[in-house]
Amino acid sequence: MVFLTRIEHFNAAHKLFNPSWSREKNEEVFGPCANENWHGHNYELYVTIKGEPDKETGFLYDVKKLSGIIKEQVTEKLDHKNLNVEVDFLRGKMCSTENLAIGIWNELSAHLPASVKMHSVKLYETPRIFVEYFGQ
Amino acid sequence: MTMERRVSIFRKEHFNAAHRLFVPGWTDEQNFATFGKCSNPHYHGHNYDLVVKVTGEPDARTGYVINLSDLSAIIQQQVLAKFDHKNLNLDTKEFATLNPTAENIVYVIYEILRQQIDPKFDLSVRLYETDRNFVEYPG
């Protein structure tokens, strides 16, 4: 079993704000992340797939194709965007890093060939904060 | 005879903020032509890394150019408290009318810090908007 990782990045605005709560409760739970006027991050995205290399190519999967699918299905929808307002696969969801990683997994797994097995989505919100999702 | 030995000391801090690059008098087309996706009216954001460089002669008794915890406190109180987790366009008086490019942000931060740091020291400020894009203002 080999694991192959492609790293991409995007910059986006968001806020952590539950619309069914009062402003005070949002600030109590989410602190400065609840700022109604948004704040933002440079996100670093690690997508890892796994499997056995193809006998003829030696590839698990063509990493340029993987990069193209990540860009088309994920980073073009997220880069320089407002995650709460502009992203179809996050609509109605809290824009936490956890939910963003799950959303990215779901978008990619729907568009990668069935032969490609995803292992993990690792998403850095800052150099010190990241989440990992393994699809379960 | 004493020899002047000037040393630079650096403190790194960081803040996260949203912004939008645009010129208010321009059409959306002009703004997008100049600023591209950075002009998105819904904003986007960055993890900014800020490196503050203070240069001077170490004090003969303490050996310090400047106490780093004092420098850190100045940056936190005067800069980060204004900009961290903020929308630079909407939440700060500094960028209410000034376009929050990295160039303008580093200049504003320099001017804020210059008021707080002893004039006998040289000051330089470097601001990373991303790992790959950064600006520097040496005054």
PDB file of C-alpha atoms in Angstrom:
ATOM      1  CA  MET A   1       0.000   0.000   0.000  1.00  0.00           C
ATOM      2  CA  VAL A   2       1.322   3.423  -1.027  1.00  0.00           C
ATOM      3  CA  PHE A   3      -0.016   6.787   0.085  1.00  0.00           C
ATOM      4  CA  LEU A   4       0.195   9.742  -2.302  1.00  0.00           C
ATOM      5  CA  THR A   5      -0.421  13.307  -1.150  1.00  0.00           C
ATOM      6  CA  ARG A   6      -1.086  16.427  -3.188  1.00  0.00           C
ATOM      7  CA  ILE A   7      -0.867  19.822  -1.446  1.00  0.00           C
ATOM      8  CA  GLU A   8      -2.979  22.752  -2.603  1.00  0.00           C
ATOM      9  CA  HIS A   9      -3.832  26.061  -0.962  1.00  0.00           C
ATOM     10  CA  PHE A  10      -6.513  28.719  -0.936  1.00  0.00           C
ATOM     11  CA  ASN A  11      -7.277  31.961   0.891  1.00  0.00           C
ATOM     12  CA  ALA A  12     -10.779  32.675   2.138  1.00  0.00           C
ATOM     13  CA  ALA A  13     -12.946  34.701   4.503  1.00  0.00           C
ATOM     14  CA  HIS A  14     -15.337  33.132   6.988  1.00  0.00           C
ATOM     15  CA  LYS A  15     -16.963  33.515  10.373  1.00  0.00           C
ATOM     16  CA  LEU A  16     -18.075  31.059  12.981  1.00  0.00           C
ATOM     17  CA  PHE A  17     -21.611  32.139  13.695  1.00  0.00           C
ATOM     18  CA  ASN A  18     -24.703  30.104  14.438  1.00  0.00           C
ATOM     19  CA  PRO A  19     -27.646  32.145  13.093  1.00  0.00           C
ATOM     20  CA  SER A  20     -30.097  30.541  15.531  1.00  0.00           C
ATOM     21  CA  TRP A  21     -28.118  31.944  18.484  1.00  0.00           C
ATOM     22  CA  SER A  22     -27.885  35.472  19.827  1.00  0.00           C
ATOM     23  CA  ARG A  23     -24.836  37.573  19.045  1.00  0.00           C
ATOM     24  CA  GLU A  24     -23.778  37.311  22.705  1.00  0.00           C
ATOM     25  CA  LYS A  25     -23.940  33.518  22.666  1.00  0.00           C
ATOM     26  CA  ASN A  26     -21.974  33.386  19.400  1.00  0.00           C
ATOM     27  CA  GLU A  27     -19.262  35.598  20.886  1.00  0.00           C
ATOM     28  CA  GLU A  28     -19.206  33.501  24.035  1.00  0.00           C
ATOM     29  CA  VAL A  29     -18.721  30.250  22.102  1.00  0.00           C
ATOM     30  CA  PHE A  30     -16.652  31.384  19.109  1.00  0.00           C
ATOM     31  CA  GLY A  31     -14.838  34.435  20.514  1.00  0.00           C
ATOM     32  CA  PRO A  32     -13.265  36.708  17.889  1.00  0.00           C
ATOM     33  CA  CYS A  33     -14.082  34.121  15.169  1.00  0.00           C
ATOM     34  CA  ALA A  34     -17.719  35.237  15.470  1.00  0.00           C
ATOM     35  CA  ASN A  35     -16.943  38.731  14.127  1.00  0.00           C
ATOM     36  CA  GLU A  36     -19.971  39.468  11.948  1.00  0.00           C
ATOM     37  CA  ASN A  37     -17.797  41.238   9.373  1.00  0.00           C
ATOM     38  CA  TRP A  38     -15.693  38.089   8.758  1.00  0.00           C
ATOM     39  CA  HIS A  39     -12.012  37.337   9.145  1.00  0.00           C
ATOM     40  CA  GLY A  40      -9.841  35.066   7.013  1.00  0.00           C
ATOM     41  CA  HIS A  41      -7.141  32.470   6.605  1.00  0.00           C
ATOM     42  CA  ASN A  42      -4.574  30.972   4.280  1.00  0.00           C
ATOM     43  CA  TYR A  43      -5.701  27.358   4.137  1.00  0.00           C
ATOM     44  CA  GLU A  44      -3.326  24.527   3.206  1.00  0.00           C
ATOM     45  CA  LEU A  45      -5.005  21.390   1.904  1.00  0.00           C
ATOM     46  CA  TYR A  46      -3.391  17.919   1.883  1.00  0.00           C
ATOM     47  CA  VAL A  47      -5.286  15.277  -0.084  1.00  0.00           C
ATOM     48  CA  THR A  48      -3.979  11.727   0.354  1.00  0.00           C
ATOM     49  CA  ILE A  49      -4.992   8.743  -1.768  1.00  0.00           C
ATOM     50  CA  LYS A  50      -3.890   5.133  -1.265  1.00  0.00           C
ATOM     51  CA  GLY A  51      -3.494   1.904  -3.190  1.00  0.00           C
ATOM     52  CA  GLU A  52      -1.040  -0.179  -5.208  1.00  0.00           C
ATOM     53  CA  PRO A  53       0.941   1.429  -8.052  1.00  0.00           C
ATOM     54  CA  ASP A  54      -0.192   0.483 -11.548  1.00  0.00           C
ATOM     55  CA  LYS A  55       2.190  -2.101 -13.044  1.00  0.00           C
ATOM     56  CA  GLU A  56       2.584  -0.301 -16.367  1.00  0.00           C
ATOM     57  CA  THR A  57       2.838   3.339 -15.226  1.00  0.00           C
ATOM     58  CA  GLY A  58       4.165   2.907 -11.704  1.00  0.00           C
ATOM     59  CA  PHE A  59       1.548   5.459 -10.669  1.00  0.00           C
ATOM     60  CA  LEU A  60      -1.075   5.199  -7.965  1.00  0.00           C
ATOM     61  CA  TYR A  61      -2.888   7.857  -9.962  1.00  0.00           C
ATOM     62  CA  ASP A  62      -1.603  10.621 -12.219  1.00  0.00           C
ATOM     63  CA  VAL A  63      -0.907  13.378  -9.694  1.00  0.00           C
ATOM     64  CA  LYS A  64      -1.516  16.071 -12.311  1.00  0.00           C
ATOM     65  CA  LYS A  65      -5.013  14.706 -12.808  1.00  0.00           C
ATOM     66  CA  LEU A  66      -5.484  14.616  -9.028  1.00  0.00           C
ATOM     67  CA  SER A  67      -4.347  18.237  -8.817  1.00  0.00           C
ATOM     68  CA  GLY A  68      -6.723  19.187 -11.647  1.00  0.00           C
ATOM     69  CA  ILE A  69      -9.696  17.583  -9.898  1.00  0.00           C
ATOM     70  CA  ILE A  70      -8.831  19.238  -6.563  1.00  0.00           C
ATOM     71  CA  LYS A  71      -8.547  22.621  -8.285  1.00  0.00           C
ATOM     72  CA  GLU A  72     -11.716  22.240 -10.346  1.00  0.00           C
ATOM     73  CA  GLN A  73     -13.935  20.732  -7.664  1.00  0.00           C
ATOM     74  CA  VAL A  74     -12.558  22.372  -4.542  1.00  0.00           C
ATOM     75  CA  THR A  75     -10.019  25.182  -4.598  1.00  0.00           C
ATOM     76  CA  GLU A  76     -11.619  27.174  -7.435  1.00  0.00           C
ATOM     77  CA  LYS A  77     -14.830  27.193  -5.384  1.00  0.00           C
ATOM     78  CA  LEU A  78     -13.017  28.282  -2.222  1.00  0.00           C
ATOM     79  CA  ASP A  79     -10.073  30.474  -3.232  1.00  0.00           C
ATOM     80  CA  HIS A  80     -10.571  34.192  -2.524  1.00  0.00           C
ATOM     81  CA  LYS A  81     -14.163  33.457  -1.529  1.00  0.00           C
ATOM     82  CA  ASN A  82     -16.362  33.968   1.492  1.00  0.00           C
ATOM     83  CA  LEU A  83     -16.983  30.427   2.761  1.00  0.00           C
ATOM     84  CA  ASN A  84     -20.260  31.264   4.509  1.00  0.00           C
ATOM     85  CA  VAL A  85     -21.778  33.049   1.516  1.00  0.00           C
ATOM     86  CA  GLU A  86     -20.352  31.730  -1.747  1.00  0.00           C
ATOM     87  CA  VAL A  87     -19.705  27.984  -1.494  1.00  0.00           C
ATOM     88  CA  ASP A  88     -22.445  25.621  -2.633  1.00  0.00           C
ATOM     89  CA  PHE A  89     -21.254  22.599  -0.655  1.00  0.00           C
ATOM     90  CA  LEU A  90     -21.100  24.563   2.621  1.00  0.00           C
ATOM     91  CA  ARG A  91     -24.509  26.198   2.347  1.00  0.00           C
ATOM     92  CA  GLY A  92     -26.438  25.869   5.603  1.00  0.00           C
ATOM     93  CA  LYS A  93     -23.421  24.435   7.409  1.00  0.00           C
ATOM     94  CA  MET A  94     -21.188  25.944  10.086  1.00  0.00           C
ATOM     95  CA  CYS A  95     -17.913  26.951   8.383  1.00  0.00           C
ATOM     96  CA  SER A  96     -15.586  25.261  10.877  1.00  0.00           C
ATOM     97  CA  THR A  97     -12.385  23.647   9.636  1.00  0.00           C
ATOM     98  CA  GLU A  98     -13.940  20.287  10.569  1.00  0.00           C
ATOM     99  CA  ASN A  99     -16.962  20.803   8.309  1.00  0.00           C
ATOM    100  CA  LEU A 100     -14.806  22.229   5.554  1.00  0.00           C
ATOM    101  CA  ALA A 101     -12.594  19.108   5.540  1.00  0.00           C
ATOM    102  CA  ILE A 102     -15.660  16.835   5.419  1.00  0.00           C
ATOM    103  CA  GLY A 103     -17.145  18.921   2.603  1.00  0.00           C
ATOM    104  CA  ILE A 104     -13.897  18.727   0.622  1.00  0.00           C
ATOM    105  CA  TRP A 105     -13.766  14.937   1.096  1.00  0.00           C
ATOM    106  CA  ASN A 106     -17.343  14.617  -0.201  1.00  0.00           C
ATOM    107  CA  GLU A 107     -16.686  16.807  -3.253  1.00  0.00           C
ATOM    108  CA  LEU A 108     -13.518  14.921  -4.171  1.00  0.00           C
ATOM    109  CA  SER A 109     -14.870  11.436  -3.602  1.00  0.00           C
ATOM    110  CA  ALA A 110     -17.772  12.263  -5.926  1.00  0.00           C
ATOM    111  CA  HIS A 111     -15.403  13.254  -8.733  1.00  0.00           C
ATOM    112  CA  LEU A 112     -12.410  10.946  -8.454  1.00  0.00           C
ATOM    113  CA  PRO A 113     -12.490   7.734 -10.539  1.00  0.00           C
ATOM    114  CA  ALA A 114     -13.878   4.763  -8.601  1.00  0.00           C
ATOM    115  CA  SER A 115     -10.454   3.101  -8.842  1.00  0.00           C
ATOM    116  CA  VAL A 116      -8.886   5.870  -6.713  1.00  0.00           C
ATOM    117  CA  LYS A 117      -9.229   5.268  -2.979  1.00  0.00           C
ATOM    118  CA  MET A 118      -9.103   8.354  -0.787  1.00  0.00           C
ATOM    119  CA  HIS A 119      -7.238   8.045   2.492  1.00  0.00           C
ATOM    120  CA  SER A 120      -7.478  11.467   4.123  1.00  0.00           C
ATOM    121  CA  VAL A 121      -8.130  15.150   3.804  1.00  0.00           C
ATOM    122  CA  LYS A 122      -5.873  17.223   6.044  1.00  0.00           C
ATOM    123  CA  LEU A 123      -6.688  20.909   6.240  1.00  0.00           C
ATOM    124  CA  TYR A 124      -4.589  23.604   7.924  1.00  0.00           C
ATOM    125  CA  GLU A 125      -6.494  26.728   8.936  1.00  0.00           C
ATOM    126  CA  THR A 126      -3.307  28.241  10.373  1.00  0.00           C
ATOM    127  CA  PRO A 127       0.173  26.706  10.679  1.00  0.00           C
ATOM    128  CA  ARG A 128      -0.843  25.675  14.206  1.00  0.00           C
ATOM    129  CA  ILE A 129      -4.392  24.407  13.662  1.00  0.00           C
ATOM    130  CA  PHE A 130      -5.373  21.576  11.364  1.00  0.00           C
ATOM    131  CA  VAL A 131      -7.972  18.825  11.064  1.00  0.00           C
ATOM    132  CA  GLU A 132      -7.879  15.408   9.413  1.00  0.00           C
ATOM    133  CA  TYR A 133     -10.800  13.472   7.998  1.00  0.00           C
ATOM    134  CA  PHE A 134     -10.645   9.828   6.922  1.00  0.00           C
ATOM    135  CA  GLY A 135     -14.162   9.515   5.533  1.00  0.00           C
ATOM    136  CA  GLN A 136     -15.742   7.808   8.540  1.00  0.00           C
TER     137      GLN A 136
ATOM    138  CA  MET B   1      37.841  52.960  23.115  1.00  0.00           C
ATOM    139  CA  THR B   2      34.369  51.460  22.804  1.00  0.00           C
ATOM    140  CA  MET B   3      33.214  50.104  19.527  1.00  0.00           C
ATOM    141  CA  GLU B   4      29.575  50.520  18.595  1.00  0.00           C
ATOM    142  CA  ARG B   5      28.026  47.157  17.933  1.00  0.00           C
ATOM    143  CA  ARG B   6      24.607  47.499  16.446  1.00  0.00           C
ATOM    144  CA  VAL B   7      22.440  44.397  16.572  1.00  0.00           C
ATOM    145  CA  SER B   8      19.054  43.695  14.994  1.00  0.00           C
ATOM    146  CA  ILE B   9      16.478  41.852  17.047  1.00  0.00           C
ATOM    147  CA  PHE B  10      13.296  40.432  15.511  1.00  0.00           C
ATOM    148  CA  ARG B  11       9.884  39.554  16.919  1.00  0.00           C
ATOM    149  CA  LYS B  12       7.394  37.549  14.887  1.00  0.00           C
ATOM    150  CA  GLU B  13       3.647  37.832  15.496  1.00  0.00           C
ATOM    151  CA  HIS B  14       0.614  36.846  13.472  1.00  0.00           C
ATOM    152  CA  PHE B  15      -2.984  37.836  12.872  1.00  0.00           C
ATOM    153  CA  ASN B  16      -5.884  36.584  10.750  1.00  0.00           C
ATOM    154  CA  ALA B  17      -8.066  39.025   8.869  1.00  0.00           C
ATOM    155  CA  ALA B  18     -10.495  39.459   5.987  1.00  0.00           C
ATOM    156  CA  HIS B  19     -10.096  42.137   3.350  1.00  0.00           C
ATOM    157  CA  ARG B  20     -11.027  43.254  -0.136  1.00  0.00           C
ATOM    158  CA  LEU B  21      -8.912  45.232  -2.598  1.00  0.00           C
ATOM    159  CA  PHE B  22     -10.861  47.821  -4.529  1.00  0.00           C
ATOM    160  CA  VAL B  23     -10.955  51.484  -5.494  1.00  0.00           C
ATOM    161  CA  PRO B  24     -14.356  52.871  -4.469  1.00  0.00           C
ATOM    162  CA  GLY B  25     -14.709  55.184  -7.489  1.00  0.00           C
ATOM    163  CA  TRP B  26     -14.106  52.384  -9.990  1.00  0.00           C
ATOM    164  CA  THR B  27     -16.594  50.016 -11.606  1.00  0.00           C
ATOM    165  CA  ASP B  28     -16.574  46.328 -10.653  1.00  0.00           C
ATOM    166  CA  GLU B  29     -14.991  45.634 -14.064  1.00  0.00           C
ATOM    167  CA  GLN B  30     -12.119  48.063 -13.419  1.00  0.00           C
ATOM    168  CA  ASN B  31     -11.580  46.649  -9.939  1.00  0.00           C
ATOM    169  CA  PHE B  32     -11.557  43.051 -11.168  1.00  0.00           C
ATOM    170  CA  ALA B  33      -9.244  43.999 -14.043  1.00  0.00           C
ATOM    171  CA  THR B  34      -6.738  45.465 -11.585  1.00  0.00           C
ATOM    172  CA  PHE B  35      -7.159  43.372  -8.418  1.00  0.00           C
ATOM    173  CA  GLY B  36      -8.542  40.108  -9.853  1.00  0.00           C
ATOM    174  CA  LYS B  37     -10.152  37.756  -7.362  1.00  0.00           C
ATOM    175  CA  CYS B  38      -8.798  39.899  -4.484  1.00  0.00           C
ATOM    176  CA  SER B  39     -11.602  42.319  -5.324  1.00  0.00           C
ATOM    177  CA  ASN B  40     -14.379  39.835  -4.446  1.00  0.00           C
ATOM    178  CA  PRO B  41     -17.105  42.017  -2.822  1.00  0.00           C
ATOM    179  CA  HIS B  42     -17.764  39.241  -0.276  1.00  0.00           C
ATOM    180  CA  TYR B  43     -14.145  39.494   0.955  1.00  0.00           C
ATOM    181  CA  HIS B  44     -11.470  36.831   1.393  1.00  0.00           C
ATOM    182  CA  GLY B  45      -8.787  36.502   4.033  1.00  0.00           C
ATOM    183  CA  HIS B  46      -5.291  35.638   5.124  1.00  0.00           C
ATOM    184  CA  ASN B  47      -3.094  34.482   7.968  1.00  0.00           C
ATOM    185  CA  TYR B  48      -0.716  37.416   8.150  1.00  0.00           C
ATOM    186  CA  ASP B  49       2.741  36.936   9.634  1.00  0.00           C
ATOM    187  CA  LEU B  50       4.380  40.077  10.934  1.00  0.00           C
ATOM    188  CA  VAL B  51       8.134  40.382  11.542  1.00  0.00           C
ATOM    189  CA  VAL B  52       9.300  43.475  13.404  1.00  0.00           C
ATOM    190  CA  LYS B  53      13.011  44.291  13.323  1.00  0.00           C
ATOM    191  CA  VAL B  54      14.565  46.685  15.836  1.00  0.00           C
ATOM    192  CA  THR B  55      18.219  47.679  15.395  1.00  0.00           C
ATOM    193  CA  GLY B  56      20.401  49.400  17.955  1.00  0.00           C
ATOM    194  CA  GLU B  57      23.263  49.069  20.380  1.00  0.00           C
ATOM    195  CA  PRO B  58      22.699  46.553  23.183  1.00  0.00           C
ATOM    196  CA  ASP B  59      22.432  48.193  26.603  1.00  0.00           C
ATOM    197  CA  ALA B  60      25.736  47.862  28.484  1.00  0.00           C
ATOM    198  CA  ARG B  61      24.069  46.550  31.651  1.00  0.00           C
ATOM    199  CA  THR B  62      21.274  44.320  30.373  1.00  0.00           C
ATOM    200  CA  GLY B  63      22.786  43.240  27.077  1.00  0.00           C
ATOM    201  CA  TYR B  64      19.388  43.895  25.486  1.00  0.00           C
ATOM    202  CA  VAL B  65      18.644  46.070  22.467  1.00  0.00           C
ATOM    203  CA  ILE B  66      14.993  45.907  23.522  1.00  0.00           C
ATOM    204  CA  ASN B  67      13.221  43.541  25.874  1.00  0.00           C
ATOM    205  CA  LEU B  68      11.391  41.125  23.556  1.00  0.00           C
ATOM    206  CA  SER B  69       8.430  40.702  25.871  1.00  0.00           C
ATOM    207  CA  ASP B  70       8.019  44.498  25.884  1.00  0.00           C
ATOM    208  CA  LEU B  71       8.242  44.544  22.073  1.00  0.00           C
ATOM    209  CA  SER B  72       5.736  41.708  21.830  1.00  0.00           C
ATOM    210  CA  ALA B  73       3.326  43.524  24.166  1.00  0.00           C
ATOM    211  CA  ILE B  74       3.586  46.718  22.076  1.00  0.00           C
ATOM    212  CA  ILE B  75       2.828  44.790  18.870  1.00  0.00           C
ATOM    213  CA  GLN B  76      -0.067  42.943  20.475  1.00  0.00           C
ATOM    214  CA  GLN B  77      -1.634  46.021  22.056  1.00  0.00           C
ATOM    215  CA  GLN B  78      -1.055  48.478  19.208  1.00  0.00           C
ATOM    216  CA  VAL B  79      -1.357  46.262  16.120  1.00  0.00           C
ATOM    217  CA  LEU B  80      -2.913  42.856  16.748  1.00  0.00           C
ATOM    218  CA  ALA B  81      -5.697  44.216  18.951  1.00  0.00           C
ATOM    219  CA  LYS B  82      -6.715  46.408  15.997  1.00  0.00           C
ATOM    220  CA  PHE B  83      -6.408  43.876  13.187  1.00  0.00           C
ATOM    221  CA  ASP B  84      -6.686  40.273  14.450  1.00  0.00           C
ATOM    222  CA  HIS B  85      -9.931  38.514  13.460  1.00  0.00           C
ATOM    223  CA  LYS B  86     -11.121  41.733  11.858  1.00  0.00           C
ATOM    224  CA  ASN B  87     -12.337  42.804   8.469  1.00  0.00           C
ATOM    225  CA  LEU B  88      -9.674  45.348   7.562  1.00  0.00           C
ATOM    226  CA  ASN B  89     -12.030  47.324   5.302  1.00  0.00           C
ATOM    227  CA  LEU B  90     -15.000  47.397   7.684  1.00  0.00           C
ATOM    228  CA  ASP B  91     -13.635  47.109  11.210  1.00  0.00           C
ATOM    229  CA  THR B  92     -10.555  49.362  11.216  1.00  0.00           C
ATOM    230  CA  LYS B  93     -10.289  53.142  10.963  1.00  0.00           C
ATOM    231  CA  GLU B  94      -6.869  52.772   9.332  1.00  0.00           C
ATOM    232  CA  PHE B  95      -8.350  51.099   6.225  1.00  0.00           C
ATOM    233  CA  ALA B  96     -11.771  52.724   6.150  1.00  0.00           C
ATOM    234  CA  THR B  97     -10.642  54.645   3.062  1.00  0.00           C
ATOM    235  CA  LEU B  98      -7.134  53.234   2.416  1.00  0.00           C
ATOM    236  CA  ASN B  99      -6.940  50.128   0.201  1.00  0.00           C
ATOM    237  CA  PRO B 100      -5.648  47.288   2.456  1.00  0.00           C
ATOM    238  CA  THR B 101      -2.902  46.025   0.150  1.00  0.00           C
ATOM    239  CA  ALA B 102       0.068  44.387   1.846  1.00  0.00           C
ATOM    240  CA  GLU B 103       2.044  47.531   0.960  1.00  0.00           C
ATOM    241  CA  ASN B 104      -0.409  49.824   2.746  1.00  0.00           C
ATOM    242  CA  ILE B 105      -0.779  47.472   5.716  1.00  0.00           C
ATOM    243  CA  VAL B 106       2.980  47.298   6.305  1.00  0.00           C
ATOM    244  CA  TYR B 107       3.222  51.083   6.065  1.00  0.00           C
ATOM    245  CA  VAL B 108       0.389  51.583   8.581  1.00  0.00           C
ATOM    246  CA  ILE B 109       1.919  49.078  11.001  1.00  0.00           C
ATOM    247  CA  TYR B 110       5.310  50.771  10.697  1.00  0.00           C
ATOM    248  CA  GLU B 111       3.799  54.174  11.518  1.00  0.00           C
ATOM    249  CA  ILE B 112       1.947  52.757  14.546  1.00  0.00           C
ATOM    250  CA  LEU B 113       5.075  51.064  15.901  1.00  0.00           C
ATOM    251  CA  ARG B 114       7.368  54.010  15.141  1.00  0.00           C
ATOM    252  CA  GLN B 115       5.345  56.064  17.670  1.00  0.00           C
ATOM    253  CA  GLN B 116       5.977  53.427  20.344  1.00  0.00           C
ATOM    254  CA  ILE B 117       9.624  52.564  19.837  1.00  0.00           C
ATOM    255  CA  ASP B 118      12.499  54.766  21.017  1.00  0.00           C
ATOM    256  CA  PRO B 119      13.734  56.957  18.122  1.00  0.00           C
ATOM    257  CA  LYS B 120      17.327  55.861  18.854  1.00  0.00           C
ATOM    258  CA  PHE B 121      16.433  52.489  17.322  1.00  0.00           C
ATOM    259  CA  ASP B 122      16.015  51.747  13.623  1.00  0.00           C
ATOM    260  CA  LEU B 123      12.770  49.979  12.800  1.00  0.00           C
ATOM    261  CA  SER B 124      11.819  47.779   9.870  1.00  0.00           C
ATOM    262  CA  VAL B 125       8.598  45.851   9.349  1.00  0.00           C
ATOM    263  CA  ARG B 126       8.026  42.828   7.143  1.00  0.00           C
ATOM    264  CA  LEU B 127       4.536  41.491   6.489  1.00  0.00           C
ATOM    265  CA  TYR B 128       3.725  38.110   4.960  1.00  0.00           C
ATOM    266  CA  GLU B 129       0.284  37.968   3.378  1.00  0.00           C
ATOM    267  CA  THR B 130       0.938  34.354   2.370  1.00  0.00           C
ATOM    268  CA  ASP B 131       4.064  32.191   2.591  1.00  0.00           C
ATOM    269  CA  ARG B 132       4.937  33.370  -0.883  1.00  0.00           C
ATOM    270  CA  ASN B 133       3.895  37.033  -0.852  1.00  0.00           C
ATOM    271  CA  PHE B 134       5.494  39.497   1.514  1.00  0.00           C
ATOM    272  CA  VAL B 135       6.419  43.157   1.751  1.00  0.00           C
ATOM    273  CA  GLU B 136       8.933  45.082   3.804  1.00  0.00           C
ATOM    274  CA  TYR B 137       9.060  48.715   4.908  1.00  0.00           C
ATOM    275  CA  PRO B 138      12.335  49.938   6.438  1.00  0.00           C
ATOM    276  CA  GLY B 139      11.061  53.465   7.077  1.00  0.00           C
TER     277      GLY B 139
END
